[in-house]
Coordinates of C-alpha atoms in Angstrom, one line a residue:
X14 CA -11.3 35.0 52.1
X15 CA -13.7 32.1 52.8
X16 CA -12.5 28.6 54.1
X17 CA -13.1 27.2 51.5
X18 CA -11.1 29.6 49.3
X19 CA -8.2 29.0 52.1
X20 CA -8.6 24.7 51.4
X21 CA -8.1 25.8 47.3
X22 CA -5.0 27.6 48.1
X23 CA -3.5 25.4 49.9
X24 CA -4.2 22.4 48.0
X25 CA -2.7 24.2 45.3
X26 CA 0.1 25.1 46.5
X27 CA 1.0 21.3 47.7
X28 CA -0.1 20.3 44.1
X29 CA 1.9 22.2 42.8
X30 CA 4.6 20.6 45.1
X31 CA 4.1 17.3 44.6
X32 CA 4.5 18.2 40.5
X33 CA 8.1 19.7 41.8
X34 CA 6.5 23.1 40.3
X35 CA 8.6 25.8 42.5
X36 CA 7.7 28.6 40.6
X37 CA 3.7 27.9 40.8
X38 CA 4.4 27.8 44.8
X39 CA 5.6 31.0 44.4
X40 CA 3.2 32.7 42.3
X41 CA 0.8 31.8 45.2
X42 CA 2.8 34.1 48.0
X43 CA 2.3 37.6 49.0
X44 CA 5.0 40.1 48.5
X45 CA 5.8 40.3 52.2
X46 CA 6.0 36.5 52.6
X47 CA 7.9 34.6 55.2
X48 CA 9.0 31.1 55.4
X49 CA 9.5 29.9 58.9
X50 CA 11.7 26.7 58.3
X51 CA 12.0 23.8 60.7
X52 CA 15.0 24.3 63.0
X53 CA 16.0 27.7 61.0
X54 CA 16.1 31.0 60.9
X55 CA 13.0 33.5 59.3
X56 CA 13.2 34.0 55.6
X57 CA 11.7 36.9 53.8
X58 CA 10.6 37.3 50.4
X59 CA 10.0 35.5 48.0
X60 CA 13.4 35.7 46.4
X61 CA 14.6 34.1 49.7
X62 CA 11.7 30.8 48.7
X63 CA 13.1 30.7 45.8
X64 CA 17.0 30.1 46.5
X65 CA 15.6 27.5 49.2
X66 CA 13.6 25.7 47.0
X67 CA 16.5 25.6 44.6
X68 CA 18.5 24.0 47.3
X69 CA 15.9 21.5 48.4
X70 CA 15.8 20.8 44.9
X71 CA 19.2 19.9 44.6
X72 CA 19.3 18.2 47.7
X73 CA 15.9 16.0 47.7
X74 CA 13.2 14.5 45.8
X75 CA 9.9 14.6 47.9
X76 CA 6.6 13.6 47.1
X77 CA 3.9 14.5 50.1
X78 CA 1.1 12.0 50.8
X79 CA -1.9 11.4 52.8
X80 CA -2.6 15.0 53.3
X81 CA -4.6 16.5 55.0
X82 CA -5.5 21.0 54.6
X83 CA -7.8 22.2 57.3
X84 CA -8.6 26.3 58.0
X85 CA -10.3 28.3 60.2
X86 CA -13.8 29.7 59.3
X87 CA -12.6 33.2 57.8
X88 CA -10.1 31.7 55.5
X89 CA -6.7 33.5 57.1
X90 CA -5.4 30.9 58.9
X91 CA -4.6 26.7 57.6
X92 CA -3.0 23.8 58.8
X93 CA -1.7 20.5 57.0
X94 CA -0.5 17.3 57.9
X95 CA 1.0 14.7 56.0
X96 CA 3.6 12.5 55.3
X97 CA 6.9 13.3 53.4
X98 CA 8.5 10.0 51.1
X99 CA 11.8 11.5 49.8
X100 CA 14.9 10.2 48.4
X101 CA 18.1 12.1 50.1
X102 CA 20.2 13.0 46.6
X103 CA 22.8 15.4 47.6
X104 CA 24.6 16.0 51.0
X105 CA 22.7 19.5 53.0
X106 CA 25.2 21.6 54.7
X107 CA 26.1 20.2 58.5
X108 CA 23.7 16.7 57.7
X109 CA 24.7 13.6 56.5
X110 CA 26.3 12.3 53.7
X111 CA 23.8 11.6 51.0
X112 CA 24.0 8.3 49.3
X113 CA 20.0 8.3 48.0
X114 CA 18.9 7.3 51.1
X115 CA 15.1 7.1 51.5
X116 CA 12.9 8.0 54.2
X117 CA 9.5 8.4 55.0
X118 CA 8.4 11.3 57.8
X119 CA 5.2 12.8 59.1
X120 CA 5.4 16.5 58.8
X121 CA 3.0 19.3 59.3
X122 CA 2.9 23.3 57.8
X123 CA 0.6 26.3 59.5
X124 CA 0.0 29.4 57.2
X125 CA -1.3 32.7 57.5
X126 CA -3.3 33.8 54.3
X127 CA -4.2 37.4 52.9
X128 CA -6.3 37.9 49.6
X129 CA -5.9 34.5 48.1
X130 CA -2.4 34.1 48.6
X131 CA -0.2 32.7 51.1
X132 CA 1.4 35.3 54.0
X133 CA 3.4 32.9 56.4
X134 CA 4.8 29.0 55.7
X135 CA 5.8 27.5 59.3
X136 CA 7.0 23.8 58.7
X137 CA 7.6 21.5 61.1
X138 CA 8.9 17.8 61.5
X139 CA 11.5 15.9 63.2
X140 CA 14.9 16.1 62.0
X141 CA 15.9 13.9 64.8
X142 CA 14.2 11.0 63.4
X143 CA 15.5 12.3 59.6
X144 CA 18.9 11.6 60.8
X145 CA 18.0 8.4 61.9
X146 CA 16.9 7.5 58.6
X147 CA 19.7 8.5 56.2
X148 CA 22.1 7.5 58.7

């Protein structure tokens, strides 16, 4: 897969974000798939996306801006920064309690891609400065 197939995918998949669409998200991920999430544990499958984007669901309201998709020349590897502004709508397991709270947060994702669809999501950001905010 070209680069700039890689930049289509990935925009895709973060416009499809931004419209809240989970289930376009996933339609972009390989059958081996595996979401490395900030501060968490490996989950595989696409099954296991799905229940956490049902969570985050429940739990947030996100909109990413200012981002930014870049890849590497044969189209298997991408990077994106941006920023996160969410609203915090329902208390996450072990955070604080949610009251609404908004916060704004500069976050970044790397990926590995295969045949036009996403292989690996690896998310980072800093849930230090999270707690800060909804605190």
């Amino acid at each position: 897969m070209p680069r700039a197939a890689a930049l289509a995918v990935i925009s895709t998949y973060y416009e499809a974000f931004n419209r809240g669409d989970t289930s376009a998200m996933e339609a972009l991920l390989t059958e081996d798939f595996e979401h490395h999430v900030n501060e968490g544990q490996i989950r595989r499958g696409v099954e296991k996306f799905r229940a956490f984007n049902a969570h985050m669901t429940r739990c947030y309201r996100e909109k990413l801006a200012d981002i930014v998709v870049m890849a590497n020349d044969a189209g298997t590897r991408a990077a994106a920064e941006f920023t996160v502004h969410g609203s915090y709508i329902a208390t996450d397991d072990g955070l604080p309690e949610a009251r609404g709270q908004s916060y704004i947060l500069p976050a970044g994702t790397f990926f590995t891609l295969r045949g036009n669809q996403i292989q690996r999501v690896t998310t980072y950001y800093n849930l230090a400065d999270w707690i800060r905010q909804v605190s």
